[in-house]
Amino acid sequence: MQRGLLFGVGRIVTIDVLISSTLILALASARHRSQGKTRPVPADEPTSSWTDWFGVIAAVIGLPALVASGMNLLAPPTPHGLNAPACPGAQVYDMPYIGVAVGPLGNYARSGAGLSFPQTDRFDSGCTLGFAGYCVGDPVEDPTVKNDWEETRWLRLGQHTSQPAKGTAQLLSDEPGDRRFVSLAYIAPKSPDRDLRYLGDAECASSRDLPAGPVQIAPKVGDGIIDFTVQVDHAERIGLAVAIPHDALRAGSAIRRVYSQPTDINGTATITWRFAVTAKQLRPQRTAPVPVVVPVVVPVVVLAVACLGPVAPAGADTAATRTYQIGPDDTLSDNPSTPEPSTAVIDGLRRAACDSEGAIAGSPSQAPTPSSSVTP
């Protein structure tokens, strides 16, 4: 059944074992009840037979199989729907965030969020891990993303922290009692990013600080371009995005990434927005109807934010916005009267600013870079 409740080889096998165990126990129980309804057994007649021993053996085998299959069905070591088995000694079931180890030589786990912490163990590539959350640590280059993107989030593996579950997990599953971290750079996520949470300053006390404000943003307008110099403490990369009213555009997206740059040692990066290119995508008739002809300006919101990694903006407290307007002559000027953007627009700008999947050379608003083969 394509839309049935039972699917997947692992679950079908579990159900088969469950049904078989239940049937064996039912047969043994029926045999026992039937014996109680028979005639009284004479004293010189044997009190047991091979069928009685069969019932005992069936119960001994069937009951543990029933319990094991029931546990695997209700709390499987690898959640149903994942095609990669759980890594040995790693809890996956009921974890808020799940991913698959994809390191070229496996994934090294460390006792803290950084390369200076001792290596505790290693997981083979292709198995599934469950995580409680992340701390910020040493940046690690993400091998799946171009343009030198680095990932700063280190994921803490889920584990049982209270007794008796902690002792039982160590006894049955060899789950270590110490904390273990792996870099997200070598994890293929199986959960949405919204399920990945920061573990908090107390648990991440030995890790690096989160990027934090106040955010400094200094613009410099040139001929068809504007340079934004942005500084965010503890940031490894900063991204820039712009929002334009949808009804003012004849092409392109209303919220769009401009570019992102690694920061220097002071957490500073300079990003260029070629607003002249964006202006060419605006509707050509930007004047009010006659008889009163009034030039119509297009409001623009620019946002800069620190990036924790590919497609991972830092918190809203690391974001800074500035408002501009593009006039009918395609010039850019400050527009302090532009209304404050909504929370939804801010969230969209943050995500776009740190997006790593956009085509670098094809972006209509980006600054030219040495690696770009196409200049808009």
mmCIF file of C-alpha atoms in Angstrom:
data_model
loop_
_atom_site.group_PDB
_atom_site.id
_atom_site.type_symbol
_atom_site.label_atom_id
_atom_site.label_comp_id
_atom_site.label_asym_id
_atom_site.label_seq_id
_atom_site.Cartn_x
_atom_site.Cartn_y
_atom_site.Cartn_z
ATOM 1 C CA MET A 1 0.000 0.000 0.000
ATOM 2 C CA GLN A 2 1.586 3.231 -1.121
ATOM 3 C CA ARG A 3 -0.228 5.338 1.491
ATOM 4 C CA GLY A 4 -0.340 2.713 4.234
ATOM 5 C CA LEU A 5 1.055 3.085 7.731
ATOM 6 C CA LEU A 6 3.519 0.212 7.366
ATOM 7 C CA PHE A 7 6.495 0.806 5.081
ATOM 8 C CA GLY A 8 10.256 0.410 5.120
ATOM 9 C CA VAL A 9 12.169 -2.855 5.407
ATOM 10 C CA GLY A 10 13.213 -2.277 9.015
ATOM 11 C CA ARG A 11 9.715 -1.620 10.266
ATOM 12 C CA ILE A 12 8.210 -4.524 8.315
ATOM 13 C CA VAL A 13 10.767 -6.933 9.810
ATOM 14 C CA THR A 14 10.005 -5.574 13.279
ATOM 15 C CA ILE A 15 6.276 -6.059 12.792
ATOM 16 C CA ASP A 16 6.859 -9.607 11.480
ATOM 17 C CA VAL A 17 8.852 -10.503 14.583
ATOM 18 C CA LEU A 18 6.224 -8.878 16.792
ATOM 19 C CA ILE A 19 3.407 -10.867 15.187
ATOM 20 C CA SER A 20 5.374 -14.123 15.317
ATOM 21 C CA SER A 21 6.236 -13.632 19.000
ATOM 22 C CA THR A 22 2.635 -12.829 19.860
ATOM 23 C CA LEU A 23 1.437 -15.930 18.024
ATOM 24 C CA ILE A 24 3.915 -18.186 19.843
ATOM 25 C CA LEU A 25 2.879 -16.804 23.223
ATOM 26 C CA ALA A 26 -0.777 -17.215 22.312
ATOM 27 C CA LEU A 27 -0.263 -20.866 21.375
ATOM 28 C CA ALA A 28 1.607 -21.567 24.601
ATOM 29 C CA SER A 29 -1.093 -19.874 26.647
ATOM 30 C CA ALA A 30 -3.836 -21.780 24.843
ATOM 31 C CA ARG A 31 -2.050 -25.048 25.491
ATOM 32 C CA HIS A 32 -1.759 -24.244 29.172
ATOM 33 C CA ARG A 33 -5.456 -23.385 29.487
ATOM 34 C CA SER A 34 -6.524 -26.511 27.641
ATOM 35 C CA GLN A 35 -4.627 -28.672 30.101
ATOM 36 C CA GLY A 36 -6.613 -27.236 32.973
ATOM 37 C CA LYS A 37 -9.879 -28.331 31.372
ATOM 38 C CA THR A 38 -8.937 -31.990 30.815
ATOM 39 C CA ARG A 39 -9.752 -34.870 33.132
ATOM 40 C CA PRO A 40 -7.836 -35.284 36.408
ATOM 41 C CA VAL A 41 -4.448 -36.859 35.872
ATOM 42 C CA PRO A 42 -3.944 -40.234 37.651
ATOM 43 C CA ALA A 43 -1.065 -40.421 40.078
ATOM 44 C CA ASP A 44 0.809 -43.012 38.043
ATOM 45 C CA GLU A 45 0.506 -41.005 34.767
ATOM 46 C CA PRO A 46 3.392 -38.730 33.656
ATOM 47 C CA THR A 47 2.682 -35.105 34.575
ATOM 48 C CA SER A 48 4.402 -33.578 31.544
ATOM 49 C CA SER A 49 4.943 -34.351 27.894
ATOM 50 C CA TRP A 50 6.931 -32.961 24.979
ATOM 51 C CA THR A 51 4.089 -30.555 24.265
ATOM 52 C CA ASP A 52 4.446 -29.074 27.728
ATOM 53 C CA TRP A 53 8.148 -28.541 27.162
ATOM 54 C CA PHE A 54 7.321 -26.967 23.808
ATOM 55 C CA GLY A 55 5.114 -24.449 25.565
ATOM 56 C CA VAL A 56 7.838 -23.590 28.054
ATOM 57 C CA ILE A 57 10.448 -23.181 25.326
ATOM 58 C CA ALA A 58 8.062 -21.088 23.245
ATOM 59 C CA ALA A 59 7.412 -18.799 26.182
ATOM 60 C CA VAL A 60 11.120 -18.472 26.963
ATOM 61 C CA ILE A 61 11.908 -17.556 23.348
ATOM 62 C CA GLY A 62 8.763 -15.634 22.500
ATOM 63 C CA LEU A 63 8.570 -13.304 25.488
ATOM 64 C CA PRO A 64 12.035 -11.724 25.044
ATOM 65 C CA ALA A 65 11.428 -11.434 21.285
ATOM 66 C CA LEU A 66 8.104 -9.740 21.988
ATOM 67 C CA VAL A 67 9.691 -7.250 24.368
ATOM 68 C CA ALA A 68 12.634 -6.524 22.038
ATOM 69 C CA SER A 69 10.470 -6.060 18.960
ATOM 70 C CA GLY A 70 8.063 -3.848 20.868
ATOM 71 C CA MET A 71 10.910 -1.646 22.099
ATOM 72 C CA ASN A 72 12.371 -1.375 18.591
ATOM 73 C CA LEU A 73 8.971 -0.429 17.235
ATOM 74 C CA LEU A 74 8.199 2.255 19.833
ATOM 75 C CA ALA A 75 11.750 3.556 20.413
ATOM 76 C CA PRO A 76 13.935 2.371 17.512
ATOM 77 C CA PRO A 77 17.714 2.897 17.651
ATOM 78 C CA THR A 78 17.416 4.583 14.245
ATOM 79 C CA PRO A 79 14.207 6.572 13.627
ATOM 80 C CA HIS A 80 12.053 5.182 10.858
ATOM 81 C CA GLY A 81 12.423 7.114 7.624
ATOM 82 C CA LEU A 82 16.220 7.407 7.838
ATOM 83 C CA ASN A 83 18.160 5.265 5.401
ATOM 84 C CA ALA A 84 21.387 5.354 7.443
ATOM 85 C CA PRO A 85 21.753 3.293 10.629
ATOM 86 C CA ALA A 86 22.613 4.909 13.921
ATOM 87 C CA CYS A 87 26.310 5.218 14.719
ATOM 88 C CA PRO A 88 27.484 2.790 17.415
ATOM 89 C CA GLY A 89 27.288 4.306 20.870
ATOM 90 C CA ALA A 90 25.286 7.328 19.698
ATOM 91 C CA GLN A 91 21.710 8.139 20.655
ATOM 92 C CA VAL A 92 19.449 9.144 17.772
ATOM 93 C CA TYR A 93 15.878 8.443 18.857
ATOM 94 C CA ASP A 94 14.030 11.446 20.309
ATOM 95 C CA MET A 95 16.894 13.846 19.571
ATOM 96 C CA PRO A 96 15.920 17.383 18.443
ATOM 97 C CA TYR A 97 18.453 17.464 15.597
ATOM 98 C CA ILE A 98 19.660 14.592 13.405
ATOM 99 C CA GLY A 99 22.415 14.352 10.815
ATOM 100 C CA VAL A 100 24.556 11.861 8.955
ATOM 101 C CA ALA A 101 28.335 11.713 9.329
ATOM 102 C CA VAL A 102 29.960 12.552 5.982
ATOM 103 C CA GLY A 103 33.613 13.184 6.793
ATOM 104 C CA PRO A 104 36.015 11.779 4.173
ATOM 105 C CA LEU A 105 37.772 9.702 6.851
ATOM 106 C CA GLY A 106 34.836 9.601 9.224
ATOM 107 C CA ASN A 107 33.942 12.186 11.847
ATOM 108 C CA TYR A 108 36.214 12.795 14.810
ATOM 109 C CA ALA A 109 34.422 13.578 18.044
ATOM 110 C CA ARG A 110 36.103 15.867 20.567
ATOM 111 C CA SER A 111 35.478 16.678 24.194
ATOM 112 C CA GLY A 112 34.759 20.325 23.364
ATOM 113 C CA ALA A 113 33.789 22.648 20.529
ATOM 114 C CA GLY A 114 37.190 23.172 18.924
ATOM 115 C CA LEU A 115 40.271 21.606 17.413
ATOM 116 C CA SER A 116 42.292 22.023 20.605
ATOM 117 C CA PHE A 117 40.079 19.631 22.579
ATOM 118 C CA PRO A 118 41.117 15.961 22.860
ATOM 119 C CA GLN A 119 39.723 13.567 20.285
ATOM 120 C CA THR A 120 37.482 11.046 22.030
ATOM 121 C CA ASP A 121 36.321 8.693 19.289
ATOM 122 C CA ARG A 122 35.481 8.499 15.599
ATOM 123 C CA PHE A 123 32.316 7.715 13.665
ATOM 124 C CA ASP A 124 32.366 6.075 10.263
ATOM 125 C CA SER A 125 30.899 8.040 7.376
ATOM 126 C CA GLY A 126 27.339 7.163 6.492
ATOM 127 C CA CYS A 127 25.874 6.554 9.958
ATOM 128 C CA THR A 128 23.294 8.700 11.753
ATOM 129 C CA LEU A 129 23.924 10.877 14.808
ATOM 130 C CA GLY A 130 21.558 12.722 17.136
ATOM 131 C CA PHE A 131 22.408 16.106 18.637
ATOM 132 C CA ALA A 132 21.178 18.168 21.569
ATOM 133 C CA GLY A 133 22.334 21.517 20.148
ATOM 134 C CA TYR A 134 25.461 23.507 19.292
ATOM 135 C CA CYS A 135 28.198 25.723 20.640
ATOM 136 C CA VAL A 136 30.388 28.063 18.596
ATOM 137 C CA GLY A 137 33.946 26.887 18.100
ATOM 138 C CA ASP A 138 36.879 26.891 15.701
ATOM 139 C CA PRO A 139 35.841 27.531 12.087
ATOM 140 C CA VAL A 140 36.108 24.460 9.851
ATOM 141 C CA GLU A 141 35.965 24.723 6.068
ATOM 142 C CA ASP A 142 32.782 23.211 4.680
ATOM 143 C CA PRO A 143 33.808 20.884 1.810
ATOM 144 C CA THR A 144 30.369 21.059 0.165
ATOM 145 C CA VAL A 145 30.324 24.850 -0.300
ATOM 146 C CA LYS A 146 32.453 26.986 -2.626
ATOM 147 C CA ASN A 147 34.094 30.331 -1.935
ATOM 148 C CA ASP A 148 35.828 29.341 1.308
ATOM 149 C CA TRP A 149 32.752 29.103 3.524
ATOM 150 C CA GLU A 150 33.621 28.028 7.061
ATOM 151 C CA GLU A 151 31.332 26.453 9.639
ATOM 152 C CA THR A 152 31.651 27.621 13.255
ATOM 153 C CA ARG A 153 28.926 25.490 14.850
ATOM 154 C CA TRP A 154 29.990 22.390 16.752
ATOM 155 C CA LEU A 155 27.213 19.932 17.578
ATOM 156 C CA ARG A 156 27.027 18.169 20.924
ATOM 157 C CA LEU A 157 25.950 14.559 20.636
ATOM 158 C CA GLY A 158 22.858 13.606 22.549
ATOM 159 C CA GLN A 159 23.368 11.510 25.642
ATOM 160 C CA HIS A 160 21.566 10.407 28.787
ATOM 161 C CA THR A 161 22.520 12.665 31.664
ATOM 162 C CA SER A 162 20.510 11.298 34.598
ATOM 163 C CA GLN A 163 20.304 7.953 36.307
ATOM 164 C CA PRO A 164 19.207 5.216 35.813
ATOM 165 C CA ALA A 165 19.038 5.960 32.069
ATOM 166 C CA LYS A 166 22.689 7.056 31.989
ATOM 167 C CA GLY A 167 23.994 3.852 33.541
ATOM 168 C CA THR A 168 21.699 1.684 31.468
ATOM 169 C CA ALA A 169 22.820 3.382 28.223
ATOM 170 C CA GLN A 170 26.467 2.905 29.159
ATOM 171 C CA LEU A 171 25.853 -0.776 29.953
ATOM 172 C CA LEU A 172 23.719 -1.668 26.962
ATOM 173 C CA SER A 173 24.931 0.746 24.263
ATOM 174 C CA ASP A 174 28.471 1.729 25.325
ATOM 175 C CA GLU A 175 27.348 5.340 25.475
ATOM 176 C CA PRO A 176 30.192 7.395 26.999
ATOM 177 C CA GLY A 177 29.431 9.555 29.979
ATOM 178 C CA ASP A 178 31.484 12.531 28.720
ATOM 179 C CA ARG A 179 30.370 15.217 26.277
ATOM 180 C CA ARG A 180 31.245 14.775 22.600
ATOM 181 C CA PHE A 181 31.245 17.414 19.852
ATOM 182 C CA VAL A 182 31.592 17.163 16.063
ATOM 183 C CA SER A 183 31.840 19.990 13.526
ATOM 184 C CA LEU A 184 28.700 20.646 11.494
ATOM 185 C CA ALA A 185 30.974 21.038 8.452
ATOM 186 C CA TYR A 186 31.050 17.234 8.162
ATOM 187 C CA ILE A 187 27.408 16.536 9.012
ATOM 188 C CA ALA A 188 24.660 16.186 6.404
ATOM 189 C CA PRO A 189 21.551 17.548 8.168
ATOM 190 C CA LYS A 190 18.408 15.438 8.288
ATOM 191 C CA SER A 191 16.487 17.976 10.381
ATOM 192 C CA PRO A 192 15.444 21.555 9.566
ATOM 193 C CA ASP A 193 17.759 24.278 10.810
ATOM 194 C CA ARG A 194 15.050 25.644 13.112
ATOM 195 C CA ASP A 195 15.472 22.519 15.273
ATOM 196 C CA LEU A 196 19.126 23.317 15.962
ATOM 197 C CA ARG A 197 19.437 25.489 19.067
ATOM 198 C CA TYR A 198 22.294 27.187 20.871
ATOM 199 C CA LEU A 199 23.085 25.303 24.084
ATOM 200 C CA GLY A 200 23.551 28.458 26.123
ATOM 201 C CA ASP A 201 26.447 30.374 27.620
ATOM 202 C CA ALA A 202 26.728 28.089 30.646
ATOM 203 C CA GLU A 203 27.128 24.847 28.681
ATOM 204 C CA CYS A 204 29.303 26.579 26.072
ATOM 205 C CA ALA A 205 31.506 28.338 28.621
ATOM 206 C CA SER A 206 34.692 26.731 27.271
ATOM 207 C CA SER A 207 33.775 27.573 23.656
ATOM 208 C CA ARG A 208 34.019 30.714 21.563
ATOM 209 C CA ASP A 209 31.599 33.593 22.045
ATOM 210 C CA LEU A 210 28.636 34.066 19.757
ATOM 211 C CA PRO A 211 28.831 37.015 17.343
ATOM 212 C CA ALA A 212 27.351 39.987 19.171
ATOM 213 C CA GLY A 213 26.458 43.635 18.701
ATOM 214 C CA PRO A 214 26.524 46.518 18.629
ATOM 215 C CA VAL A 215 26.882 46.201 14.875
ATOM 216 C CA GLN A 216 28.770 48.950 13.089
ATOM 217 C CA ILE A 217 27.881 49.645 9.447
ATOM 218 C CA ALA A 218 29.549 52.442 7.459
ATOM 219 C CA PRO A 219 28.376 53.092 3.858
ATOM 220 C CA LYS A 220 30.327 54.867 1.119
ATOM 221 C CA VAL A 221 28.465 55.731 -2.099
ATOM 222 C CA GLY A 222 30.311 55.673 -5.398
ATOM 223 C CA ASP A 223 29.372 55.684 -9.080
ATOM 224 C CA GLY A 224 26.625 53.076 -9.278
ATOM 225 C CA ILE A 225 27.939 51.207 -6.245
ATOM 226 C CA ILE A 226 27.903 51.515 -2.480
ATOM 227 C CA ASP A 227 30.492 49.956 -0.172
ATOM 228 C CA PHE A 228 29.354 48.794 3.253
ATOM 229 C CA THR A 229 32.031 48.275 5.870
ATOM 230 C CA VAL A 230 30.514 46.184 8.645
ATOM 231 C CA GLN A 231 32.007 45.172 11.984
ATOM 232 C CA VAL A 232 30.608 42.470 14.291
ATOM 233 C CA ASP A 233 32.539 41.173 17.296
ATOM 234 C CA HIS A 234 33.482 37.468 17.075
ATOM 235 C CA ALA A 235 32.144 37.152 13.516
ATOM 236 C CA GLU A 236 33.971 34.965 10.986
ATOM 237 C CA ARG A 237 31.811 36.043 8.035
ATOM 238 C CA ILE A 238 29.283 38.802 7.325
ATOM 239 C CA GLY A 239 26.537 38.776 4.708
ATOM 240 C CA LEU A 240 24.509 41.532 3.058
ATOM 241 C CA ALA A 241 21.000 41.456 1.575
ATOM 242 C CA VAL A 242 18.507 44.018 0.243
ATOM 243 C CA ALA A 243 14.704 44.179 0.203
ATOM 244 C CA ILE A 244 12.744 46.018 -2.521
ATOM 245 C CA PRO A 245 8.953 46.338 -2.820
ATOM 246 C CA HIS A 246 7.739 43.565 -5.074
ATOM 247 C CA ASP A 247 5.426 45.832 -7.038
ATOM 248 C CA ALA A 248 8.372 48.065 -7.990
ATOM 249 C CA LEU A 249 10.226 45.239 -9.739
ATOM 250 C CA ARG A 250 9.888 43.955 -13.271
ATOM 251 C CA ALA A 251 12.483 41.218 -12.665
ATOM 252 C CA GLY A 252 14.259 39.547 -9.780
ATOM 253 C CA SER A 253 13.336 38.720 -6.203
ATOM 254 C CA ALA A 254 12.021 41.197 -3.668
ATOM 255 C CA ILE A 255 14.529 39.937 -1.061
ATOM 256 C CA ARG A 256 17.934 39.113 -2.469
ATOM 257 C CA ARG A 257 21.414 38.336 -1.323
ATOM 258 C CA VAL A 258 24.126 40.778 -2.321
ATOM 259 C CA TYR A 259 27.256 38.979 -1.139
ATOM 260 C CA SER A 260 29.082 37.719 1.949
ATOM 261 C CA GLN A 261 32.706 38.124 2.942
ATOM 262 C CA PRO A 262 35.045 36.593 5.544
ATOM 263 C CA THR A 263 36.038 39.070 8.229
ATOM 264 C CA ASP A 264 39.484 40.247 9.243
ATOM 265 C CA ILE A 265 40.947 39.815 12.699
ATOM 266 C CA ASN A 266 38.722 42.625 14.018
ATOM 267 C CA GLY A 267 35.493 41.083 12.741
ATOM 268 C CA THR A 268 35.259 43.584 9.864
ATOM 269 C CA ALA A 269 34.289 43.014 6.229
ATOM 270 C CA THR A 270 33.560 45.301 3.281
ATOM 271 C CA ILE A 271 30.783 44.298 0.878
ATOM 272 C CA THR A 272 29.812 46.143 -2.319
ATOM 273 C CA TRP A 273 26.258 46.495 -3.590
ATOM 274 C CA ARG A 274 25.948 47.468 -7.268
ATOM 275 C CA PHE A 275 22.672 49.344 -6.933
ATOM 276 C CA ALA A 276 22.865 50.536 -10.554
ATOM 277 C CA VAL A 277 22.354 46.924 -11.641
ATOM 278 C CA THR A 278 19.393 46.571 -9.284
ATOM 279 C CA ALA A 279 17.888 49.818 -10.602
ATOM 280 C CA LYS A 280 17.730 48.364 -14.110
ATOM 281 C CA GLN A 281 15.345 45.711 -12.789
ATOM 282 C CA LEU A 282 12.827 48.271 -11.566
ATOM 283 C CA ARG A 283 9.703 49.093 -13.552
ATOM 284 C CA PRO A 284 10.454 51.788 -16.119
ATOM 285 C CA GLN A 285 7.300 53.870 -15.432
ATOM 286 C CA ARG A 286 7.984 55.133 -11.944
ATOM 287 C CA THR A 287 5.908 58.330 -11.989
ATOM 288 C CA ALA A 288 2.496 59.123 -10.568
ATOM 289 C CA PRO A 289 -0.417 59.464 -13.054
ATOM 290 C CA VAL A 290 -1.273 62.810 -14.708
ATOM 291 C CA PRO A 291 -2.257 65.571 -14.276
ATOM 292 C CA VAL A 292 0.164 65.751 -11.357
ATOM 293 C CA VAL A 293 3.436 64.150 -12.403
ATOM 294 C CA VAL A 294 5.440 63.320 -9.314
ATOM 295 C CA PRO A 295 8.625 61.260 -9.487
ATOM 296 C CA VAL A 296 8.210 58.034 -7.515
ATOM 297 C CA VAL A 297 11.132 56.785 -5.484
ATOM 298 C CA VAL A 298 11.592 53.135 -4.561
ATOM 299 C CA PRO A 299 12.415 52.422 -0.909
ATOM 300 C CA VAL A 300 15.141 49.889 -0.199
ATOM 301 C CA VAL A 301 16.144 48.182 3.051
ATOM 302 C CA VAL A 302 19.741 46.955 3.393
ATOM 303 C CA LEU A 303 20.657 44.462 6.104
ATOM 304 C CA ALA A 304 24.037 43.157 7.233
ATOM 305 C CA VAL A 305 24.365 40.203 9.613
ATOM 306 C CA ALA A 306 27.020 37.863 10.962
ATOM 307 C CA CYS A 307 26.996 34.310 9.552
ATOM 308 C CA LEU A 308 27.662 31.253 11.716
ATOM 309 C CA GLY A 309 28.028 29.064 8.631
ATOM 310 C CA PRO A 310 26.445 28.298 5.257
ATOM 311 C CA VAL A 311 22.721 29.176 5.321
ATOM 312 C CA ALA A 312 23.047 30.036 9.030
ATOM 313 C CA PRO A 313 22.687 33.673 10.099
ATOM 314 C CA ALA A 314 23.505 34.677 13.637
ATOM 315 C CA GLY A 315 20.887 36.188 15.913
ATOM 316 C CA ALA A 316 18.947 39.320 15.065
ATOM 317 C CA ASP A 317 21.063 41.260 17.569
ATOM 318 C CA THR A 318 23.980 40.983 15.126
ATOM 319 C CA ALA A 319 21.953 42.500 12.273
ATOM 320 C CA ALA A 320 22.060 46.148 11.237
ATOM 321 C CA THR A 321 19.731 47.834 8.738
ATOM 322 C CA ARG A 322 19.862 51.039 6.730
ATOM 323 C CA THR A 323 17.159 52.490 4.504
ATOM 324 C CA TYR A 324 17.655 54.095 1.066
ATOM 325 C CA GLN A 325 15.652 55.124 -1.947
ATOM 326 C CA ILE A 326 16.308 54.745 -5.669
ATOM 327 C CA GLY A 327 15.091 57.760 -7.635
ATOM 328 C CA PRO A 328 13.675 57.867 -11.173
ATOM 329 C CA ASP A 329 17.166 58.668 -12.431
ATOM 330 C CA ASP A 330 18.524 55.483 -10.783
ATOM 331 C CA THR A 331 20.444 57.388 -8.139
ATOM 332 C CA LEU A 332 20.666 56.189 -4.548
ATOM 333 C CA SER A 333 20.092 58.386 -1.513
ATOM 334 C CA ASP A 334 19.272 58.029 2.168
ATOM 335 C CA ASN A 335 15.616 57.619 3.045
ATOM 336 C CA PRO A 336 15.157 57.962 6.811
ATOM 337 C CA SER A 337 11.364 58.092 6.397
ATOM 338 C CA THR A 338 11.167 54.474 5.205
ATOM 339 C CA PRO A 339 9.053 52.469 7.690
ATOM 340 C CA GLU A 340 10.810 49.923 9.837
ATOM 341 C CA PRO A 341 10.764 46.525 8.101
ATOM 342 C CA SER A 342 8.561 43.827 9.580
ATOM 343 C CA THR A 343 9.916 40.845 11.478
ATOM 344 C CA ALA A 344 9.175 38.630 8.490
ATOM 345 C CA VAL A 345 11.226 40.873 6.186
ATOM 346 C CA ILE A 346 14.090 40.998 8.686
ATOM 347 C CA ASP A 347 14.117 37.205 8.966
ATOM 348 C CA GLY A 348 14.080 36.857 5.174
ATOM 349 C CA LEU A 349 16.953 39.316 4.811
ATOM 350 C CA ARG A 350 19.011 37.482 7.454
ATOM 351 C CA ARG A 351 18.547 34.156 5.708
ATOM 352 C CA ALA A 352 19.341 35.588 2.281
ATOM 353 C CA ALA A 353 22.433 37.427 3.519
ATOM 354 C CA CYS A 354 24.046 34.189 4.741
ATOM 355 C CA ASP A 355 22.830 31.965 1.938
ATOM 356 C CA SER A 356 25.593 29.944 0.319
ATOM 357 C CA GLU A 357 23.555 28.326 -2.448
ATOM 358 C CA GLY A 358 23.044 31.343 -4.701
ATOM 359 C CA ALA A 359 25.029 31.573 -7.918
ATOM 360 C CA ILE A 360 27.944 33.866 -7.188
ATOM 361 C CA ALA A 361 28.572 34.893 -10.774
ATOM 362 C CA GLY A 362 24.902 35.178 -11.666
ATOM 363 C CA SER A 363 23.681 37.444 -8.891
ATOM 364 C CA PRO A 364 22.258 40.652 -10.401
ATOM 365 C CA SER A 365 23.184 42.758 -7.386
ATOM 366 C CA GLN A 366 26.553 41.481 -6.269
ATOM 367 C CA ALA A 367 29.929 43.090 -6.347
ATOM 368 C CA PRO A 368 32.424 41.759 -8.893
ATOM 369 C CA THR A 369 34.900 39.328 -7.336
ATOM 370 C CA PRO A 370 38.123 37.811 -8.646
ATOM 371 C CA SER A 371 36.472 34.369 -8.716
ATOM 372 C CA SER A 372 33.488 35.554 -10.777
ATOM 373 C CA SER A 373 33.591 34.600 -14.422
ATOM 374 C CA VAL A 374 30.532 36.707 -15.282
ATOM 375 C CA THR A 375 30.313 40.412 -14.558
ATOM 376 C CA PRO A 376 26.748 41.759 -14.550
#
